[in-house]
PDB file of C-alpha atoms in Angstrom:
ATOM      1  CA  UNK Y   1       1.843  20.590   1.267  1.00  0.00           C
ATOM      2  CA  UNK Y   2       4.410  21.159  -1.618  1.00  0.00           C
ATOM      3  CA  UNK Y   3       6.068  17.812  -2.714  1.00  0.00           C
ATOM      4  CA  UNK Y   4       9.963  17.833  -4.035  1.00  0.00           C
ATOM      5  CA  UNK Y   5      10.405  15.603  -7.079  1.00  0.00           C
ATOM      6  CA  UNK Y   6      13.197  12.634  -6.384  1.00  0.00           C
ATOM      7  CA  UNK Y   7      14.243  11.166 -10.307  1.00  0.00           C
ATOM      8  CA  UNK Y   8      16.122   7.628  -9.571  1.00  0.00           C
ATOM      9  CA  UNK Y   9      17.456   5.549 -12.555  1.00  0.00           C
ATOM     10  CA  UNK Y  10      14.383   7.150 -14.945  1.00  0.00           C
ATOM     11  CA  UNK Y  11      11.782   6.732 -12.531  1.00  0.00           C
ATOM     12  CA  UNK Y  12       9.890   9.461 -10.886  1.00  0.00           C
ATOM     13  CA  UNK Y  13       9.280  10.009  -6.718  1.00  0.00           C
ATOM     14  CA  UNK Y  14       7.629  12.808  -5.009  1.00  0.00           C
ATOM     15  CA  UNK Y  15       8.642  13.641  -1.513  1.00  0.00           C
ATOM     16  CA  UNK Y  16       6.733  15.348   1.296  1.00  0.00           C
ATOM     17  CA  UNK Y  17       7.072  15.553   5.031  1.00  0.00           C
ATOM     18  CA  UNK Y  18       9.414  16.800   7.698  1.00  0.00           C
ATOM     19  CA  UNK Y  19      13.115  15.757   7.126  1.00  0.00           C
ATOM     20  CA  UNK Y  20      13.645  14.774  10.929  1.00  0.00           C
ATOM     21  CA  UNK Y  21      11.250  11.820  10.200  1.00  0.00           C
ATOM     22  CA  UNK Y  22      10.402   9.180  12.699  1.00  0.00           C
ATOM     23  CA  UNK Y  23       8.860   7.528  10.077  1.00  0.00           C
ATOM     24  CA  UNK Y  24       9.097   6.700   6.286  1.00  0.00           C
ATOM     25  CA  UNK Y  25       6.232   5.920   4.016  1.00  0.00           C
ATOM     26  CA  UNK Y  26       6.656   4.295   0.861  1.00  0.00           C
ATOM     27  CA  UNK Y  27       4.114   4.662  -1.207  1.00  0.00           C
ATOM     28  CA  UNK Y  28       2.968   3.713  -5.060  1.00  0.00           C
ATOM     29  CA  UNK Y  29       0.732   5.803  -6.934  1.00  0.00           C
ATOM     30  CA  UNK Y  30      -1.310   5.727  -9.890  1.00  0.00           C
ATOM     31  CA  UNK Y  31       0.137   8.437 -12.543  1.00  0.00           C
ATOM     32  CA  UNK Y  32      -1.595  11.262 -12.429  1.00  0.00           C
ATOM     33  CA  UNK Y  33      -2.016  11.311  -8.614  1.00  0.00           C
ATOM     34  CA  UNK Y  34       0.074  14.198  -6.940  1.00  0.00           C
ATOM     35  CA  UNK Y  35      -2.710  16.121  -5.905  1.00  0.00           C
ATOM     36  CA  UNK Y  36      -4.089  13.284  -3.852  1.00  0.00           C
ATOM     37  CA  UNK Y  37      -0.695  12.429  -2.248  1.00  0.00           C
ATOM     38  CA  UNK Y  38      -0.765  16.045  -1.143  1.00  0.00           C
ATOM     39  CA  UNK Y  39      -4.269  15.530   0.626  1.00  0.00           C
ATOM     40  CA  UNK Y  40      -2.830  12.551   2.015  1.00  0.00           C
ATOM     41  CA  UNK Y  41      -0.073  14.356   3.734  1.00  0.00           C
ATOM     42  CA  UNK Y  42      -2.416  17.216   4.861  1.00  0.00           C
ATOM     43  CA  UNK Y  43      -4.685  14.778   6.273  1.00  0.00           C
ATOM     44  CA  UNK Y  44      -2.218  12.776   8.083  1.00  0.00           C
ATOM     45  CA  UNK Y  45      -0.108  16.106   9.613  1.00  0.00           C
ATOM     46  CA  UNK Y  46      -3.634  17.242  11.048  1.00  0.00           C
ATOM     47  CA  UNK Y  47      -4.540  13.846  12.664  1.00  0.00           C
ATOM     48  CA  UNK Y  48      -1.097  12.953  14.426  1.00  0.00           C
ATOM     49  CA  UNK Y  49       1.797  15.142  15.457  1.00  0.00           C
ATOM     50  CA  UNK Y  50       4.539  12.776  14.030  1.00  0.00           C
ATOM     51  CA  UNK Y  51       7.350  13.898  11.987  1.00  0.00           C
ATOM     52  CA  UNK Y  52       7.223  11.433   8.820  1.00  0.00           C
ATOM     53  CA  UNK Y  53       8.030  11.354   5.089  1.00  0.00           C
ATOM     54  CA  UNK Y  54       6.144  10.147   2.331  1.00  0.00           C
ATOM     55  CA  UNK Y  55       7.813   9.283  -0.725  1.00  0.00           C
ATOM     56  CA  UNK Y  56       5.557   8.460  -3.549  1.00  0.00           C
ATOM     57  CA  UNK Y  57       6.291   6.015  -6.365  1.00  0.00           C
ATOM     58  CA  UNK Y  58       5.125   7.169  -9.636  1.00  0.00           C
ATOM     59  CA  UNK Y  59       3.745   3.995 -11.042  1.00  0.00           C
ATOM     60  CA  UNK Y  60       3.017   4.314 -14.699  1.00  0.00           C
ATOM     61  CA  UNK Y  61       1.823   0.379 -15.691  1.00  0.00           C
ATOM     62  CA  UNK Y  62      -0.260  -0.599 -12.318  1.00  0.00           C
ATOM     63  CA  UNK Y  63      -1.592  -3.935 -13.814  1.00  0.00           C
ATOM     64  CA  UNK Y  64       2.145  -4.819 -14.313  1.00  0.00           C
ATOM     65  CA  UNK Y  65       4.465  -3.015 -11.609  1.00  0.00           C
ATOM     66  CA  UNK Y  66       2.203  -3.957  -8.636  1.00  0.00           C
ATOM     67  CA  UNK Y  67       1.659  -7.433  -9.107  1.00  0.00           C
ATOM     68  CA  UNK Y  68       3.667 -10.217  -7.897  1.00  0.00           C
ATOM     69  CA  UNK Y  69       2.270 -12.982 -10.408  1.00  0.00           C
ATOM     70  CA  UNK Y  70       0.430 -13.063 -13.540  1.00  0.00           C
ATOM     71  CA  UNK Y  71      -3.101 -13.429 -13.755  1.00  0.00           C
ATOM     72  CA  UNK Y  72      -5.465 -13.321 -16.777  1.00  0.00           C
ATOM     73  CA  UNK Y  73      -7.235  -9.829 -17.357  1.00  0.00           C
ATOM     74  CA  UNK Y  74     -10.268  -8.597 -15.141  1.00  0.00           C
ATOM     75  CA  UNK Y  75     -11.554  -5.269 -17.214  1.00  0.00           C
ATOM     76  CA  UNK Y  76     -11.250  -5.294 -20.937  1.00  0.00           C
ATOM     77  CA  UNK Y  77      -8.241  -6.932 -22.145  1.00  0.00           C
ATOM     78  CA  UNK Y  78      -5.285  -5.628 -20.094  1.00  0.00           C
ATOM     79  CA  UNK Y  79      -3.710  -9.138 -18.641  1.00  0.00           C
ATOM     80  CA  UNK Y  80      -1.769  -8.749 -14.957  1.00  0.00           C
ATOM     81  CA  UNK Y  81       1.905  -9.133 -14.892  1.00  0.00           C
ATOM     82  CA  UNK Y  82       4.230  -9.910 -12.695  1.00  0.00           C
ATOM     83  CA  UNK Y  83       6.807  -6.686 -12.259  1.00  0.00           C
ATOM     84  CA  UNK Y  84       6.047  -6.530  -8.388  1.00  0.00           C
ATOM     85  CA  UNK Y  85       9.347  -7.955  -8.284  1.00  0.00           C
ATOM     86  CA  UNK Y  86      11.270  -5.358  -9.923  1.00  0.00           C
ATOM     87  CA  UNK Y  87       9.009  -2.875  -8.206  1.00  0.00           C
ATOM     88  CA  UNK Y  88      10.143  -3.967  -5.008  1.00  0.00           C
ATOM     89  CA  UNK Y  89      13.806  -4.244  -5.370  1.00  0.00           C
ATOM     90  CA  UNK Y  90      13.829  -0.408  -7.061  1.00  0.00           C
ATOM     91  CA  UNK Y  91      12.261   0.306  -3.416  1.00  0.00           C
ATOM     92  CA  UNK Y  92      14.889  -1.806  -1.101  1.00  0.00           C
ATOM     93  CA  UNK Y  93      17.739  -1.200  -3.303  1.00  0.00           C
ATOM     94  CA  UNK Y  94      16.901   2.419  -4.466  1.00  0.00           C
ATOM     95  CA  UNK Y  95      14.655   4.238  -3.042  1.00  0.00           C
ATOM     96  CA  UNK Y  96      15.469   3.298   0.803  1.00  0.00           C
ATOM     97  CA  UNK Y  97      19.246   3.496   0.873  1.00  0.00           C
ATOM     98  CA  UNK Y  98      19.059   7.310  -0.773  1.00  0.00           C
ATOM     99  CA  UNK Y  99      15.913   8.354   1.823  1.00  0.00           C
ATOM    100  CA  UNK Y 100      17.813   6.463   5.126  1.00  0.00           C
ATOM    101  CA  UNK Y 101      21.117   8.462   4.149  1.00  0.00           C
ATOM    102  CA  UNK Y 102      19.649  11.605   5.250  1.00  0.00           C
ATOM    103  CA  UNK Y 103      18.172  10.086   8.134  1.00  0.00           C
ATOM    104  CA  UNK Y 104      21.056  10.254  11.103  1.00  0.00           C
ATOM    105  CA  UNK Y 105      18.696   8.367  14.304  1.00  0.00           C
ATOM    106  CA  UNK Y 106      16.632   5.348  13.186  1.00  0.00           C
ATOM    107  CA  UNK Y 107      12.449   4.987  12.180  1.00  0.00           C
ATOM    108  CA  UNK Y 108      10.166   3.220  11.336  1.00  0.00           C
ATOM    109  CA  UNK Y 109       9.673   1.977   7.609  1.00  0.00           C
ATOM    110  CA  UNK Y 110       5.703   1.858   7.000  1.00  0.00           C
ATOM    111  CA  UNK Y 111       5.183   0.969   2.970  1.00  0.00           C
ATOM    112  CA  UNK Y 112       1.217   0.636   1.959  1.00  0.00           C
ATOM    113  CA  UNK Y 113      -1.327   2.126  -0.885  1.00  0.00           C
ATOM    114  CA  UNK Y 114      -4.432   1.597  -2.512  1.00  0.00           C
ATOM    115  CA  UNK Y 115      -6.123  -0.959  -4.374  1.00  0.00           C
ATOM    116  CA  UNK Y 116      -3.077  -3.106  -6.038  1.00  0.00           C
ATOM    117  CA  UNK Y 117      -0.749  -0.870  -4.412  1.00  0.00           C
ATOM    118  CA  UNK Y 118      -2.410  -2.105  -0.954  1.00  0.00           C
ATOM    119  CA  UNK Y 119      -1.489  -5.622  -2.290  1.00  0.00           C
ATOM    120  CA  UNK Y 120       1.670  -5.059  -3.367  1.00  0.00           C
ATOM    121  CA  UNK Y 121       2.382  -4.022   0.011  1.00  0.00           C
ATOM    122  CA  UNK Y 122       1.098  -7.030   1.454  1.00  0.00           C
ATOM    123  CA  UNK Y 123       2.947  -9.106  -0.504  1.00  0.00           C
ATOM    124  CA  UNK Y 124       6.343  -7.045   0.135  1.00  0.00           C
ATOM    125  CA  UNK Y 125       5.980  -7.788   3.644  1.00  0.00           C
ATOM    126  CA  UNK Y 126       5.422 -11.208   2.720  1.00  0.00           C
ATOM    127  CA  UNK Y 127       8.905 -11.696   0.711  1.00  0.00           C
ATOM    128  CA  UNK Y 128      11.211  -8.916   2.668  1.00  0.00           C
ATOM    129  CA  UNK Y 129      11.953  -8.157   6.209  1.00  0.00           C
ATOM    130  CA  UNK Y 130      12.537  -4.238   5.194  1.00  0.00           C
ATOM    131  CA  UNK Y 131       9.119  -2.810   6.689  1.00  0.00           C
ATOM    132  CA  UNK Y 132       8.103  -2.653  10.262  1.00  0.00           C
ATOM    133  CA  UNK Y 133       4.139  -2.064   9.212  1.00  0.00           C
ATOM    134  CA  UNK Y 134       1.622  -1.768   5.869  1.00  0.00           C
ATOM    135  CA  UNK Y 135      -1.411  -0.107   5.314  1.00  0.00           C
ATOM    136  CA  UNK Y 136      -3.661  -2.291   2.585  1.00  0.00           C
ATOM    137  CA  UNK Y 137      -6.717   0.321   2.178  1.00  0.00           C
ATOM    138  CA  UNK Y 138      -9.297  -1.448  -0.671  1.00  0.00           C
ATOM    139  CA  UNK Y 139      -6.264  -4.060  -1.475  1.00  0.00           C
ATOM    140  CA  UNK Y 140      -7.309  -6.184  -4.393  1.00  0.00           C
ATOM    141  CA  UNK Y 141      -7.123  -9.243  -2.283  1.00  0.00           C
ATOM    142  CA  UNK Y 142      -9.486 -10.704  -4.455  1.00  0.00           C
ATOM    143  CA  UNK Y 143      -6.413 -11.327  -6.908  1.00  0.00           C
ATOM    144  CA  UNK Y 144      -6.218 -14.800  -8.107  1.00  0.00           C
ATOM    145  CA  UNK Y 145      -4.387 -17.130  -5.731  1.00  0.00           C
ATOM    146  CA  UNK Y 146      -3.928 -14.540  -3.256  1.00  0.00           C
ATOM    147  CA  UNK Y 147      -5.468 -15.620  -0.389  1.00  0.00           C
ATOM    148  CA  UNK Y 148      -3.564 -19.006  -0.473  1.00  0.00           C
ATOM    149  CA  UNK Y 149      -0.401 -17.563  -1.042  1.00  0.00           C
ATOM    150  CA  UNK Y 150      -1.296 -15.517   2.361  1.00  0.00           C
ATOM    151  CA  UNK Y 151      -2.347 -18.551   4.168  1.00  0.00           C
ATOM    152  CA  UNK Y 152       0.929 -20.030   3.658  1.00  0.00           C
ATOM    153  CA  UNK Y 153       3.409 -17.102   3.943  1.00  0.00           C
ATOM    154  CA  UNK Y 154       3.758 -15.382   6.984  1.00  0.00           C
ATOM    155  CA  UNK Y 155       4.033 -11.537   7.455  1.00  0.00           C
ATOM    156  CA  UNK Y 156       7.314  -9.768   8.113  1.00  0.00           C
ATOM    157  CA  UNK Y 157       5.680  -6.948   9.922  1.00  0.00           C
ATOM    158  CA  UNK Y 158       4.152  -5.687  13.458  1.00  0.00           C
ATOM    159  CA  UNK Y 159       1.540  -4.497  12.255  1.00  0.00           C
ATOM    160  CA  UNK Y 160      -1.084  -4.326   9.231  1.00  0.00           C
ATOM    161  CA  UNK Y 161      -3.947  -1.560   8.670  1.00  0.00           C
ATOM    162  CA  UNK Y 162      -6.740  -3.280   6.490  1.00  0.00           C
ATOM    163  CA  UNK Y 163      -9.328  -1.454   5.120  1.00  0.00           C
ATOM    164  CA  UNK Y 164     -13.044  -1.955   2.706  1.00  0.00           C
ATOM    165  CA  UNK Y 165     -15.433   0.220   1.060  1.00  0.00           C
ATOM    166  CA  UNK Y 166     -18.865  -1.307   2.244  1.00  0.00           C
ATOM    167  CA  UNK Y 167     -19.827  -1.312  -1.402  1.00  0.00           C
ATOM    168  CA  UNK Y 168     -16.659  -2.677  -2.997  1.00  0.00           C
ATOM    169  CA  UNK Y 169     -18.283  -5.721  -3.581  1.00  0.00           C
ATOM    170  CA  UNK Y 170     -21.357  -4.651  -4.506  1.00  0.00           C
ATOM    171  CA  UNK Y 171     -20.549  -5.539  -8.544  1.00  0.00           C
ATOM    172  CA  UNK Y 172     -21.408  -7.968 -11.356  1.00  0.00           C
ATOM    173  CA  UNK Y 173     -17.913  -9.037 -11.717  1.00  0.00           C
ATOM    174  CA  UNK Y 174     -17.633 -12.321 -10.266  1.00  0.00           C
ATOM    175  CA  UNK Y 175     -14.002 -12.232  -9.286  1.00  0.00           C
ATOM    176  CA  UNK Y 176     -14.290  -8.111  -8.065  1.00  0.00           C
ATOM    177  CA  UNK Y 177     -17.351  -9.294  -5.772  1.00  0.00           C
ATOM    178  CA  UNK Y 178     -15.235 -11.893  -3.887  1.00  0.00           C
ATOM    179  CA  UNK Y 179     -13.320  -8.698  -2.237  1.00  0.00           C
ATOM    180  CA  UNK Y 180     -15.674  -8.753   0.594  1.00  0.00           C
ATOM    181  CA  UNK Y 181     -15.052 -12.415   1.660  1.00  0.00           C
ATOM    182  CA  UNK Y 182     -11.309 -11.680   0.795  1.00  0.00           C
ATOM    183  CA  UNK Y 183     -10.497  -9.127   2.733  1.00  0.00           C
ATOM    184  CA  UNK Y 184     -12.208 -10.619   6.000  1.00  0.00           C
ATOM    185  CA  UNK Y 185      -9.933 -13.713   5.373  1.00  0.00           C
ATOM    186  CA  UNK Y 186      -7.201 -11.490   4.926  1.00  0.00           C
ATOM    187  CA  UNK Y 187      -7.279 -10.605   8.450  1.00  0.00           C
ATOM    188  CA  UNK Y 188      -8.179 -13.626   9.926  1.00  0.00           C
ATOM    189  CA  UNK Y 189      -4.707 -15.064   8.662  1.00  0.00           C
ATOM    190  CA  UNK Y 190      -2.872 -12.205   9.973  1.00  0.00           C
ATOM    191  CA  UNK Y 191      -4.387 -12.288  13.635  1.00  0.00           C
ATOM    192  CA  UNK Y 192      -3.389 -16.522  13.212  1.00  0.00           C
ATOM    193  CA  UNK Y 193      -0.543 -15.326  12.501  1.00  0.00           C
ATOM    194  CA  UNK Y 194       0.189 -13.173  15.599  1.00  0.00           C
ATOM    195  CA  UNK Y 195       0.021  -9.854  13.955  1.00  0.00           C
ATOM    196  CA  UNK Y 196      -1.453  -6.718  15.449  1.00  0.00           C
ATOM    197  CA  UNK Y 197      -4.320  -6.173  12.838  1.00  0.00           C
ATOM    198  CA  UNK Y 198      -7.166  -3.776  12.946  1.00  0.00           C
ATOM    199  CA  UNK Y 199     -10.017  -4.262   9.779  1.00  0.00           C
ATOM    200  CA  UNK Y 200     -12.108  -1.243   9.055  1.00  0.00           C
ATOM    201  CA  UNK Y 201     -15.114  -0.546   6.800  1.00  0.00           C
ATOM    202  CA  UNK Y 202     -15.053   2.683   5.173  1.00  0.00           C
ATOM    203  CA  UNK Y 203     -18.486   4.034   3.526  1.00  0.00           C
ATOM    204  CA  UNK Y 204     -18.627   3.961  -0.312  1.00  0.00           C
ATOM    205  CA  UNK Y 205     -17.403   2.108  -3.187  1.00  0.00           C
ATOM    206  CA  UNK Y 206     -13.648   1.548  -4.420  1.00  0.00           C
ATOM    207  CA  UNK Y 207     -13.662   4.935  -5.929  1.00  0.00           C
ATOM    208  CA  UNK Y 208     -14.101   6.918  -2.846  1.00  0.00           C
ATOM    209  CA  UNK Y 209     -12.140   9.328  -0.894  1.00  0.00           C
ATOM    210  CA  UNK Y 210      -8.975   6.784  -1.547  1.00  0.00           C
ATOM    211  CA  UNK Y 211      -6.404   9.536  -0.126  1.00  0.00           C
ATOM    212  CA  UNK Y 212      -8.473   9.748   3.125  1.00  0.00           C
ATOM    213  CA  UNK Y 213      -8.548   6.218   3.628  1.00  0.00           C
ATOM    214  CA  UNK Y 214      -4.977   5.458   3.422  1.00  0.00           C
ATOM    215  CA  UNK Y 215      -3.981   8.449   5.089  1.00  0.00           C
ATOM    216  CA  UNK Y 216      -5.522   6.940   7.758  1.00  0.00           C
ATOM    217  CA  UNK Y 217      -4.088   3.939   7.106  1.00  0.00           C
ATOM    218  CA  UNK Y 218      -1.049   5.376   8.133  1.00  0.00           C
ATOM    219  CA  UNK Y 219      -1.723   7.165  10.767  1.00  0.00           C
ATOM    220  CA  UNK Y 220      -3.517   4.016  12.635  1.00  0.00           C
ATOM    221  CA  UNK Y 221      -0.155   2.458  12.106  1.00  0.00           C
ATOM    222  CA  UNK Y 222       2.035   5.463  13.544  1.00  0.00           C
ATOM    223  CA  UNK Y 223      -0.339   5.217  16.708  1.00  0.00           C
ATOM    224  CA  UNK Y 224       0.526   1.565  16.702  1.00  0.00           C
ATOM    225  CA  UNK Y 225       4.353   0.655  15.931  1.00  0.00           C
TER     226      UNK Y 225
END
């Protein structure tokens, strides 16, 4: 699958998918991750016979653009900021009226990722009404303050795809290994919360296969909107 290259106000997208999509994926990526968004599309037009279009947002500080409050640094010395913010209004107020233009009969907006792209996602649906489902595969739920802040804010969406490696938590990092717990929480609030939720373990650690995993993310929630 060859992916067209959207530039918006400096920053860089990568589009792929049929143009008479029924559904829009918004997606951040790690830089230096075209080849796996490509997989991700090939894997998700083989599974389901949906028209849909991924746009990719090249994300070039993820411990900064993804995160929606500050937090004190897990790995070396690289401290979490809080540009999920900005992130997410580039998306509403960018990205989405410039995709929806070409669109002339109305879809579904799906936005979800990996790792603190899955939690970005989470929280966007958390502080917008723009999205009618996310797909958290491996989210870093295990974020500081996270799980409270989910506990007390509801979830604009339908529905949520969660996902694990079954060896994710399997470290010496104290705060890493609470992703286990975290995520199993995760979902608990969302079925409270009425939303159609499906939790799946994948096999492997957070390192593994990460473009099969949210591709079917994705798909799960294209059989389920």
């Amino acid at each position: 699958m060859s992916l067209t290259t959207l530039k918006i106000d400096n920053q860089i997208c990568y589009v792929g998918g049929f143009s008479n999509a029924e559904y829009i994926i918004i997606q951040p990526i790690g830089n230096n991750s075209i080849q796996l968004v490509k997989n991700e599309i090939d894997i998700i037009k083989k599974t389901i016979n949906k028209p849909f279009k991924l746009v990719a947002l090249n994300i070039l500080d993820w411990n900064l653009e993804l995160t929606p409050w500050t937090a004190p640094p897990v790995f070396g010395n690289i401290a979490f900021g809080n540009g999920g913010e900005s992130t997410l209004k580039f998306i509403t107020e960018k990205i989405l009226p410039i995709v929806l233009a070409e669109k002339s009969t109305s879809c579904k907006i799906l936005i979800g990722g990996y790792s603190l792209a899955g939690l970005f996602a989470l929280w966007a649906g958390c502080v917008t009404d723009y999205f009618d489902g996310i797909a958290a595969c491996s989210p870093s739920v295990w974020y500081p303050k996270w799980i409270e802040f989910a506990a007390k804010n509801k979830i604009n969406v339908s529905s949520v795809y969660l996902s694990l490696g079954d060896k994710e938590d399997k470290t010496k990092n104290l705060l890493i290994k609470k992703v286990g717990v975290a995520i199993l929480h995760q979902h608990e609030i969302l079925l409270s919360q009425g939303i159609n939720s499906v939790f799946e373990w994948n096999s492997g650690n957070h390192f593994t296969d990460s473009d099969k995993r949210t591709a079917k993310g994705f798909v799960w929630l294209m059989k389920n909107l």
